[in-house]
Coordinates of C-alpha atoms in Angstrom, one line a residue:
M11 CA 209.5 77.7 150.8
S12 CA 205.8 78.6 150.4
C13 CA 204.3 81.9 151.5
C14 CA 201.1 82.1 153.6
P15 CA 198.4 83.9 151.7
V16 CA 197.6 87.3 153.0
A17 CA 194.2 87.1 154.8
Q18 CA 191.5 89.0 153.0
K19 CA 189.6 91.6 155.0
L20 CA 186.3 93.2 154.4
S21 CA 186.3 97.0 154.1
P22 CA 184.3 98.8 156.8
T23 CA 183.0 101.2 154.1
G24 CA 183.3 99.3 150.8
P25 CA 181.2 96.5 149.3
I26 CA 181.9 92.8 149.7
P27 CA 184.4 91.6 147.0
G28 CA 182.4 90.3 144.1
S29 CA 179.7 92.9 144.3
P30 CA 178.1 94.4 141.2
T31 CA 180.7 97.2 141.3
T32 CA 183.6 94.8 140.9
A33 CA 185.0 93.2 137.8
D34 CA 184.0 89.6 138.8
P35 CA 180.8 89.6 140.8
L36 CA 180.0 86.6 142.9
H37 CA 176.2 86.6 143.0
G38 CA 174.7 87.0 139.5
S39 CA 176.5 88.0 136.4
F40 CA 175.4 91.7 136.2
R41 CA 176.0 91.6 132.5
S42 CA 173.7 92.4 129.6
S43 CA 170.7 90.1 129.6
L44 CA 170.0 87.9 126.6
N45 CA 166.9 89.9 125.8
R46 CA 168.4 93.4 126.2
A47 CA 167.2 94.5 122.7
H48 CA 163.7 93.3 123.5
A49 CA 163.8 95.2 126.8
E50 CA 164.9 98.4 125.2
Q51 CA 162.1 98.1 122.7
A52 CA 159.6 97.4 125.5
E53 CA 160.7 100.6 127.3
R54 CA 160.1 102.6 124.1
R55 CA 156.6 101.0 123.8
A56 CA 156.0 101.9 127.5
E57 CA 156.8 105.6 126.7
Q58 CA 154.3 105.5 123.8
L59 CA 151.7 103.8 126.0
F60 CA 151.8 106.4 128.7
A61 CA 152.0 109.2 126.1
D62 CA 148.6 108.2 124.6
T63 CA 146.4 111.1 125.5
E64 CA 143.1 109.3 124.9
L65 CA 144.2 106.4 127.1
V66 CA 145.4 108.8 129.8
R67 CA 142.0 110.5 129.7
L68 CA 140.1 107.2 130.0
L69 CA 142.2 106.1 133.0
S70 CA 141.9 109.5 134.7
I71 CA 138.1 109.5 134.8
P72 CA 136.9 108.6 138.3
R73 CA 135.0 105.3 138.2
A74 CA 131.7 105.3 140.0
P75 CA 131.5 102.3 142.3
L76 CA 129.3 99.5 140.9
R77 CA 128.0 98.6 144.3
Q78 CA 127.1 100.2 147.6
V79 CA 127.8 97.6 150.2
P80 CA 129.7 97.7 153.5
R81 CA 133.4 96.9 153.4
A82 CA 132.7 94.0 155.7
R83 CA 130.8 92.3 152.8
D84 CA 133.9 92.4 150.5
I85 CA 135.5 89.3 149.0
F86 CA 139.1 89.3 150.3
V87 CA 142.0 87.8 148.3
N88 CA 145.0 85.8 149.4
R89 CA 146.0 84.5 146.0
N90 CA 145.0 85.9 142.6
L91 CA 142.0 84.2 141.1
R92 CA 140.6 84.8 137.6
M93 CA 136.9 83.9 137.7
A94 CA 137.0 83.8 133.9
G95 CA 139.1 80.6 134.3
V96 CA 136.6 79.0 136.7
D97 CA 134.0 76.7 135.1
L98 CA 132.6 74.9 138.1
I99 CA 131.8 76.3 141.5
G100 CA 130.9 74.0 144.4
F101 CA 129.3 74.9 147.8
D102 CA 129.1 73.3 151.2
M103 CA 125.7 73.8 152.8
D104 CA 126.0 74.2 156.6
Y105 CA 127.4 77.6 157.6
T106 CA 128.1 78.3 153.9
L107 CA 124.9 78.4 151.9
A108 CA 122.9 78.1 155.1
I109 CA 123.9 80.7 157.7
Y110 CA 122.6 79.6 161.1
H111 CA 121.4 81.7 164.0
M112 CA 124.5 81.0 166.1
R113 CA 123.1 81.8 169.6
R114 CA 120.1 79.5 169.1
L115 CA 121.9 76.6 167.4
E116 CA 124.8 76.7 169.9
Q117 CA 122.3 76.6 172.8
L118 CA 120.4 73.7 171.3
A119 CA 123.6 71.7 170.7
Y120 CA 124.9 72.5 174.2
D121 CA 121.6 71.4 175.9
M122 CA 121.4 68.1 174.0
T123 CA 125.1 67.3 174.6
L124 CA 124.9 68.1 178.2
A125 CA 121.9 65.8 178.6
K126 CA 123.8 63.0 177.0
L127 CA 126.8 63.4 179.3
V128 CA 124.5 63.1 182.3
S129 CA 122.2 60.3 181.0
E130 CA 124.7 58.2 179.1
R131 CA 128.2 59.0 180.4
G132 CA 127.5 59.1 184.1
Y133 CA 128.5 62.7 184.8
P134 CA 127.0 64.2 187.9
T135 CA 123.6 66.0 187.6
A136 CA 125.3 69.1 189.0
I137 CA 126.7 69.9 185.5
G138 CA 123.2 70.3 184.3
Q139 CA 123.1 73.6 186.1
L140 CA 125.9 75.1 184.0
Q141 CA 124.8 78.1 181.9
Y142 CA 126.3 78.3 178.5
D143 CA 128.3 81.6 177.8
H144 CA 128.2 82.4 174.1
H145 CA 131.0 85.0 174.5
F146 CA 133.6 82.7 176.1
V147 CA 134.4 80.7 173.0
M148 CA 135.5 81.5 169.4
R149 CA 136.9 79.6 166.5
G150 CA 140.6 79.1 166.3
L151 CA 141.2 77.8 169.8
A152 CA 143.1 74.7 170.7
V153 CA 142.2 72.2 173.5
D154 CA 145.1 70.9 175.5
K155 CA 143.7 67.5 176.5
A156 CA 146.6 66.7 178.8
N157 CA 146.4 69.8 181.0
G158 CA 142.8 70.8 180.7
N159 CA 143.5 74.2 179.0
L160 CA 142.0 76.2 176.2
L161 CA 144.7 78.0 174.1
K162 CA 144.9 80.7 171.5
M163 CA 148.1 80.8 169.4
D164 CA 149.7 83.2 167.0
R165 CA 150.8 82.2 163.5
F166 CA 154.0 80.7 164.7
G167 CA 152.2 78.3 167.1
Y168 CA 153.2 80.2 170.2
V169 CA 150.5 80.4 172.9
G170 CA 149.4 84.0 173.6
R171 CA 146.4 83.3 175.8
A172 CA 145.5 80.3 178.0
W173 CA 142.5 79.5 180.2
H174 CA 142.0 76.7 182.6
G175 CA 138.3 76.2 183.3
L176 CA 136.8 79.6 183.2
R177 CA 139.9 81.4 184.6
P178 CA 143.1 82.7 183.0
L179 CA 145.9 80.1 183.4
D180 CA 148.3 81.1 186.2
R181 CA 151.2 82.9 184.6
E182 CA 153.9 80.7 186.0
V183 CA 152.1 77.6 184.9
W184 CA 151.6 79.2 181.4
K185 CA 155.3 79.8 181.2
K186 CA 156.2 76.3 182.3
L187 CA 153.8 74.6 179.8
Y188 CA 154.0 76.8 176.8
R189 CA 156.6 79.5 176.9
N190 CA 159.4 77.5 175.3
Q191 CA 157.4 75.3 173.0
R192 CA 155.1 75.6 170.0
V193 CA 151.8 73.9 169.9
K194 CA 151.8 71.3 167.1
L195 CA 148.2 70.5 166.3
K196 CA 149.2 67.1 164.8
D197 CA 150.0 66.0 168.3
P198 CA 147.0 64.0 169.6
R199 CA 147.3 65.9 172.8
F200 CA 145.7 68.8 171.1
A201 CA 142.3 69.3 169.5
W202 CA 141.5 72.2 167.1
I203 CA 138.3 74.2 167.5
D204 CA 138.0 75.0 163.8
T205 CA 134.3 75.0 163.1
L206 CA 131.4 77.0 164.5
F207 CA 129.7 73.6 165.2
A208 CA 132.5 72.9 167.7
L209 CA 132.0 76.0 169.9
P210 CA 129.7 74.3 172.5
E211 CA 132.2 71.5 173.1
A212 CA 134.9 74.0 173.9
W213 CA 132.7 75.7 176.5
L214 CA 131.6 72.4 177.9
F215 CA 135.2 71.4 178.4
A216 CA 136.0 74.6 180.2
G217 CA 132.8 74.8 182.2
I218 CA 132.8 71.2 183.5
I219 CA 136.4 71.5 184.6
E220 CA 135.6 74.8 186.4
L221 CA 132.6 73.2 188.2
L222 CA 134.1 69.8 189.1
E223 CA 137.4 71.1 190.3
S224 CA 135.6 73.8 192.4
L225 CA 133.8 70.9 194.1
G226 CA 137.0 69.1 194.8
H227 CA 136.8 66.4 192.1
R228 CA 139.8 65.2 190.1
V229 CA 139.2 65.5 186.4
D230 CA 140.6 63.3 183.7
Y231 CA 140.9 66.0 181.1
G232 CA 141.5 63.7 178.1
K233 CA 138.5 61.5 179.0
L234 CA 136.3 64.5 179.6
Y235 CA 137.1 65.9 176.1
D236 CA 136.6 62.6 174.4
D237 CA 133.3 62.1 176.2
I238 CA 132.1 65.6 175.1
R239 CA 133.4 65.0 171.6
D240 CA 131.6 61.6 171.3
A241 CA 128.4 63.0 172.8
I242 CA 128.2 66.0 170.4
D243 CA 129.1 63.7 167.5
T244 CA 126.3 61.4 168.5
V245 CA 123.9 64.4 168.5
H246 CA 124.9 65.1 164.9
R247 CA 125.2 61.4 163.8
D248 CA 121.8 60.3 165.0
N249 CA 120.2 63.4 163.4
S250 CA 118.6 64.4 166.7
L251 CA 120.0 67.9 166.5
K252 CA 118.9 68.3 162.8
R253 CA 115.5 66.9 163.6
E254 CA 115.0 69.8 166.0
V255 CA 116.3 72.3 163.6
R256 CA 114.0 71.0 160.8
K257 CA 111.0 71.5 163.1
E258 CA 111.7 75.3 163.2
L259 CA 113.9 76.2 160.3
E260 CA 112.8 79.8 160.6
R261 CA 114.1 79.9 164.1
Y262 CA 117.6 78.4 163.4
V263 CA 118.4 79.4 159.8
F264 CA 118.6 82.9 158.3
Q265 CA 117.1 83.5 154.9
D266 CA 119.3 85.6 152.6
P267 CA 117.3 87.3 149.9
E268 CA 120.6 87.8 147.9
L269 CA 121.6 84.1 147.8
G270 CA 119.4 83.1 144.9
P271 CA 120.3 86.2 142.8
A272 CA 124.0 85.5 143.6
L273 CA 123.8 81.9 142.4
H274 CA 121.8 83.0 139.3
K275 CA 124.4 85.6 138.5
L276 CA 127.2 83.0 138.6
R277 CA 125.2 80.7 136.3
S278 CA 124.4 83.5 134.0
G279 CA 128.2 84.1 133.7
G280 CA 128.6 80.6 132.4
K281 CA 129.5 78.8 135.6
R282 CA 128.2 75.4 136.5
L283 CA 127.3 74.9 140.2
F284 CA 127.4 71.9 142.5
L285 CA 126.5 71.1 146.1
L286 CA 128.8 69.0 148.1
T287 CA 127.6 68.6 151.7
N288 CA 128.1 66.1 154.6
S289 CA 124.4 66.4 155.5
A290 CA 121.9 63.7 154.5
W291 CA 119.4 64.2 151.7
D292 CA 116.3 64.7 153.8
Y293 CA 117.9 67.5 155.9
T294 CA 119.7 69.0 152.8
D295 CA 116.4 69.1 150.9
A296 CA 114.5 70.7 153.7
V297 CA 117.1 73.4 154.3
M298 CA 117.7 74.2 150.6
R299 CA 114.0 74.4 149.9
Y300 CA 113.8 76.9 152.8
L301 CA 116.7 78.9 151.5
L302 CA 116.0 79.0 147.7
D303 CA 112.6 77.9 146.6
G304 CA 110.6 80.8 145.3
Q305 CA 113.6 83.3 145.3
Q306 CA 114.0 83.4 141.5
A307 CA 111.3 82.8 138.9
E308 CA 113.8 81.0 136.7
Y309 CA 114.3 78.3 139.3
P310 CA 111.1 76.6 140.4
S311 CA 113.1 74.3 142.7
W312 CA 116.4 74.8 144.5
R313 CA 117.7 71.8 142.6
N314 CA 117.5 73.8 139.4
Y315 CA 120.4 76.0 140.5
F316 CA 122.8 73.0 140.7
D317 CA 124.3 70.8 138.0
Y318 CA 125.5 68.2 140.6
I319 CA 124.2 67.4 144.1
V320 CA 126.3 65.2 146.4
T321 CA 125.1 64.5 150.0
L322 CA 126.7 62.6 152.9
A323 CA 130.0 63.3 151.2
A324 CA 132.0 62.5 154.4
K325 CA 134.5 65.4 153.9
P326 CA 137.4 65.4 154.4
A327 CA 137.4 61.7 153.3
F328 CA 135.8 62.8 150.0
F329 CA 139.1 64.4 149.1
S330 CA 141.4 61.6 150.2
E331 CA 139.6 58.3 150.0
Q332 CA 138.0 56.3 147.2
R333 CA 134.5 55.9 148.4
P334 CA 131.9 55.1 145.6
F335 CA 129.2 57.4 144.5
L336 CA 125.7 56.0 145.4
E337 CA 122.7 57.2 143.3
L338 CA 119.7 58.1 145.4
E339 CA 116.0 57.9 144.5
T340 CA 114.5 61.0 146.1
A341 CA 111.0 60.9 147.6
G342 CA 108.7 63.8 148.7
P343 CA 109.8 66.8 150.8
G344 CA 111.2 65.8 154.1
E345 CA 111.4 62.1 153.3
E346 CA 114.6 60.0 153.3
A347 CA 116.0 59.0 149.9
R348 CA 116.5 55.3 148.9
V349 CA 119.9 54.1 147.6
V350 CA 119.4 52.8 144.0
G351 CA 122.9 51.5 143.7
E352 CA 126.5 52.5 142.9
A353 CA 126.6 55.2 140.2
T354 CA 128.6 54.8 137.1
S355 CA 128.2 58.5 136.1
V356 CA 127.5 61.8 137.8
E357 CA 124.7 63.6 136.0
R358 CA 122.6 66.8 136.2
G359 CA 119.2 66.2 137.8
K360 CA 120.2 63.3 139.9
V361 CA 121.2 63.1 143.6
Y362 CA 124.2 61.2 145.0
Q363 CA 125.8 60.4 148.3
G364 CA 129.4 59.6 149.2
G365 CA 131.8 59.7 146.3
N366 CA 135.4 60.9 145.9
L367 CA 137.4 63.6 144.3
L368 CA 139.0 61.6 141.5
Q369 CA 135.8 60.1 140.3
F370 CA 134.0 63.5 140.6
E371 CA 136.6 65.2 138.3
Q372 CA 136.5 62.3 135.8
Q373 CA 132.7 62.2 135.6
T374 CA 132.1 65.9 135.4
G375 CA 135.0 66.7 133.2
H376 CA 136.1 69.5 135.5
A377 CA 139.4 69.3 137.4
G378 CA 142.1 71.4 138.9
E379 CA 142.1 75.2 138.9
C380 CA 138.9 75.5 136.9
V381 CA 137.0 74.4 140.0
L382 CA 136.3 76.7 142.9
Y383 CA 135.0 75.2 146.2
V384 CA 133.3 77.4 148.8
G385 CA 133.1 76.2 152.4
D386 CA 133.4 77.2 156.0
H387 CA 135.5 74.4 157.5
I388 CA 139.2 75.2 157.4
F389 CA 140.2 71.5 157.5
G390 CA 137.3 69.6 155.9
D391 CA 136.5 72.1 153.2
I392 CA 139.5 74.2 152.6
L393 CA 142.8 72.6 153.7
K394 CA 142.0 69.1 152.5
S395 CA 140.7 70.2 149.1
K396 CA 143.8 72.4 148.7
K397 CA 146.2 69.6 149.7
S398 CA 144.4 66.9 147.7
S399 CA 143.7 68.8 144.5
L400 CA 144.4 71.9 142.6
W401 CA 140.9 73.2 143.3
R402 CA 140.7 76.9 144.1
T403 CA 139.1 77.7 147.5
C404 CA 136.9 80.3 149.1
M405 CA 136.3 80.2 152.8
V406 CA 133.1 81.6 154.4
V407 CA 134.1 83.3 157.7
Q408 CA 130.9 85.0 158.8
E409 CA 132.7 86.4 161.9
I410 CA 134.6 88.8 159.7
E411 CA 131.6 91.1 159.4
D412 CA 131.6 91.6 163.2
E413 CA 135.4 92.1 163.4
I414 CA 135.5 94.7 160.6
T415 CA 132.5 96.5 161.9
Y416 CA 133.9 96.6 165.4
T417 CA 137.4 97.7 164.4
D418 CA 135.9 100.4 162.1
G419 CA 134.1 101.8 165.2
Q420 CA 137.5 101.8 167.1
R421 CA 139.4 103.6 164.3
E422 CA 140.3 106.7 166.4
R423 CA 141.7 104.5 169.3
I424 CA 143.5 102.3 166.8
M425 CA 145.1 105.3 165.1
R426 CA 146.2 106.6 168.5
L427 CA 147.6 103.2 169.3
S428 CA 149.5 103.1 165.9
D429 CA 151.0 106.5 166.7
V430 CA 152.2 105.3 170.1
E431 CA 153.6 102.1 168.7
L432 CA 155.6 104.1 166.1
A433 CA 156.8 106.4 168.8
R434 CA 157.8 103.5 171.0
E435 CA 159.8 102.1 168.1
R436 CA 161.6 105.4 167.7
L437 CA 162.2 105.7 171.5
D438 CA 163.6 102.2 171.7
D439 CA 166.1 103.1 168.9
E440 CA 167.0 106.4 170.6
V441 CA 167.6 104.7 174.0
A442 CA 170.0 102.3 172.3
H443 CA 171.8 105.1 170.6
H444 CA 172.1 107.2 173.8
K445 CA 173.4 104.1 175.7
G446 CA 176.0 103.7 173.0
Q447 CA 177.0 107.4 173.3
L448 CA 177.2 107.0 177.1
N449 CA 179.5 104.0 176.8
V450 CA 181.9 105.9 174.6
L451 CA 182.1 108.8 177.0
D452 CA 182.5 106.5 180.0
R453 CA 185.4 104.7 178.3
K454 CA 187.1 108.1 177.6
L455 CA 186.8 109.0 181.3
E456 CA 188.0 105.6 182.4
R457 CA 191.2 105.8 180.3
G458 CA 192.2 109.0 182.0
D459 CA 194.5 110.0 179.2
V460 CA 193.1 113.5 178.5
G461 CA 193.7 116.8 180.2
P462 CA 191.6 118.4 182.8
E463 CA 189.9 120.7 180.3
E464 CA 188.9 117.9 178.0
T465 CA 187.8 115.8 181.0
A466 CA 185.5 118.6 182.1
R467 CA 184.0 118.8 178.7
V468 CA 183.5 115.0 178.5
E469 CA 181.9 115.0 181.9
E470 CA 179.5 117.8 180.9
E471 CA 178.7 115.9 177.7
R472 CA 178.1 112.8 179.8
R473 CA 175.7 114.6 182.1
R474 CA 173.7 115.9 179.1
V475 CA 173.5 112.4 177.4
K476 CA 172.6 110.8 180.7
A477 CA 169.8 113.3 181.3
E478 CA 168.5 112.7 177.8
L479 CA 168.7 108.9 178.3
D480 CA 166.7 109.1 181.5
K481 CA 164.1 111.2 179.7
L482 CA 163.9 108.7 176.8
R483 CA 163.7 105.7 179.2
W484 CA 160.8 107.3 181.0
A485 CA 159.1 108.1 177.7
L486 CA 159.6 104.5 176.5
R487 CA 158.1 103.1 179.7
E488 CA 155.2 105.5 179.4
A489 CA 154.6 104.7 175.7
T490 CA 154.8 100.9 176.4
E491 CA 152.2 101.2 179.2
I492 CA 149.9 103.3 177.0
A493 CA 150.3 101.0 174.0
D494 CA 149.6 97.9 176.1
T495 CA 146.5 99.5 177.7
L496 CA 145.1 100.6 174.4
E497 CA 145.8 97.3 172.7
C498 CA 144.2 95.4 175.5
E499 CA 141.1 97.6 175.3
V500 CA 140.8 97.2 171.5
E501 CA 141.2 93.4 171.7
E502 CA 139.1 92.7 174.7
G503 CA 136.4 95.1 173.5
F504 CA 135.8 92.5 170.8
N505 CA 136.1 89.4 173.0
P506 CA 137.1 89.9 176.7
Y507 CA 138.6 86.4 176.9
W508 CA 140.4 85.9 173.5
G509 CA 140.6 89.2 171.8
L510 CA 140.3 89.5 168.0
L511 CA 139.7 86.5 165.9
F512 CA 142.4 87.1 163.3
K513 CA 145.0 88.6 165.6
E514 CA 147.0 87.4 168.6
G515 CA 149.3 90.0 170.1
H516 CA 151.3 91.6 167.3
E517 CA 150.9 88.7 164.9
N518 CA 148.1 87.0 163.0
S519 CA 146.4 84.3 165.0
R520 CA 146.8 80.7 164.1
F521 CA 143.3 80.7 162.6
G522 CA 144.0 83.9 160.6
E523 CA 147.3 82.3 159.3
Q524 CA 145.5 79.2 158.1
V525 CA 142.8 81.2 156.4
E526 CA 145.5 83.2 154.7
R527 CA 147.5 80.1 153.8
Y528 CA 144.8 77.8 152.5
A529 CA 141.9 80.0 151.2
C530 CA 142.4 81.7 147.9
L531 CA 139.5 83.9 148.8
Y532 CA 137.5 84.5 152.0
T533 CA 134.3 86.3 152.6
S534 CA 131.4 86.4 155.1
R535 CA 128.6 85.1 152.9
V536 CA 128.1 83.4 149.6
S537 CA 125.8 86.2 148.5
N538 CA 128.7 88.6 148.5
F539 CA 129.5 87.2 145.0
L540 CA 126.3 89.0 143.8
H541 CA 128.2 92.3 143.9
D542 CA 131.1 91.2 141.7
S543 CA 131.3 90.2 138.1
P544 CA 131.3 86.4 137.4
M545 CA 134.4 87.2 135.4
Q546 CA 136.0 89.2 138.2
Y547 CA 139.8 89.0 138.5
Y548 CA 140.5 88.9 142.2
R549 CA 143.9 90.4 142.9
S550 CA 146.0 90.4 146.0
P551 CA 149.0 92.5 146.7
R552 CA 152.3 90.6 146.8
E553 CA 153.6 90.1 150.3
L554 CA 156.8 92.0 150.7
M555 CA 159.9 90.8 152.7
P556 CA 161.4 93.1 155.3
H557 CA 164.3 94.2 153.0
E558 CA 161.7 95.2 150.4
H559 CA 159.8 97.3 153.0
A560 CA 163.1 98.9 153.8
G561 CA 163.4 100.2 150.2
S562 CA 164.8 97.4 148.0
W563 CA 163.6 98.0 144.4
T564 CA 162.5 94.4 144.1
A565 CA 159.4 95.7 146.1
K566 CA 158.4 97.4 142.9
L567 CA 158.5 94.1 140.9
S568 CA 155.3 92.2 140.5
P569 CA 153.2 94.2 143.0
V570 CA 150.3 91.8 142.5
G571 CA 150.4 88.3 144.1
S572 CA 150.4 85.0 142.3
E573 CA 147.7 82.5 141.5
G574 CA 149.6 79.4 142.7
P575 CA 148.2 77.2 145.4
P576 CA 150.1 77.0 148.7
E577 CA 152.1 73.9 149.7
G578 CA 153.2 72.4 152.9
D579 CA 151.6 71.1 156.1
P580 CA 149.5 73.4 158.3

């Protein structure tokens, strides 16, 4: 007759069987490592290292800052990057090397697109009276083409803010559409406003919906967005927008006196540079001459800064398709180039259009992590290059200067908000603790198995705990309302419609999450490289998990992040 095994029970106070304190641990061996002798020797060497008085003296001397620039001009690091290992640095042009006057360029693109919608797409002339609001739109929004809404999401894809037309989406409609689902940007129902060029189309979408629906018209949201998208694409494709910009470059493009010195410093540090832009040669040449000619005596022409020049690159197709390189014969300033034929090599001093990643790496002899590419487009420049290659990436996010400057000015309010948030967390825990105490006391009274004296004591204790609980609940409600008010003021002070660019509620925004995930570095201008060494080792702190924040000693291991590229879909 067999015996049933005795059920094993976990101890309320002891460890799970198989822990490091038992003879046969389950997870890990907890025995001497194979390199114990080496580790003991390393510990002795560490003692000698920290006992070296001359070294201690050198490390204790305060280091004078090498630069005096605002914190908003820093280069920020998501993944460690050793510039000493980078041999080739590439740059996009528009919104990367060339920083545009946003207000003027947006207005120009808006006016030209609006005119095409009326003249070529049959939209009523009434929409011509719409006035563009620069403040209503920002990068990182999504267009819901099925429901006619603009959305801002957090890093998990949950919708935190939604507008229909120029009004906040009704709360009940918002809950029905988005409360229990995440927005998946791969769904063709959604479009991603991920470039500064795309801001006018987002406002046109919202503004036309607001106007037409107020006039009683039924709007086909998907067709409206597609029409706007096609019209604004046409404005870019037929070069009508860029022809206007070329007429008054000084009106639309900022000159950065630090750009030439920054590129020169990188070249002096042994880096080779290349230009990879979707713009055509005639426009590229005009803008680059405006930006760089005459800045540095060592570079008579802007072309002298770059070892390789590729125009009409058709990014992101450059990173994923096998388009040939075409060699161009360049004419005088402002004139279109002539295609000579398909290029068999990529050489310094020549100009090309089209091309592809694989051939570029083969022809230049530079591939993988020794290439750093700097661009402003999260999809076309950063994400695609990261997913198609091992190139390192730097994203230019010019808005970060405004966000940092603004939040620096709000430091006292943000500190107060932080204090209230911490108090709210503590109050929440105390409410839960007091509710537990009250339940224990209620059960004692309900059982009725204690004498009158003990009952009186328990009832008095219950009254005390209940009074404390009421006080804590009031304080929690008060702290919550204060925190919500302060948070709303801080966020809407930056943008009254969408809040901060990199945040959504208590989380990073979807845009912020993609910058963090796909850009090794990010900064506001290319010229920020002027203030660092071309051999700089950019280090990021390792991201800690909650159990490490709570005190696990693994938090002390590898405090600096890794250099590896991210993987996975956006």
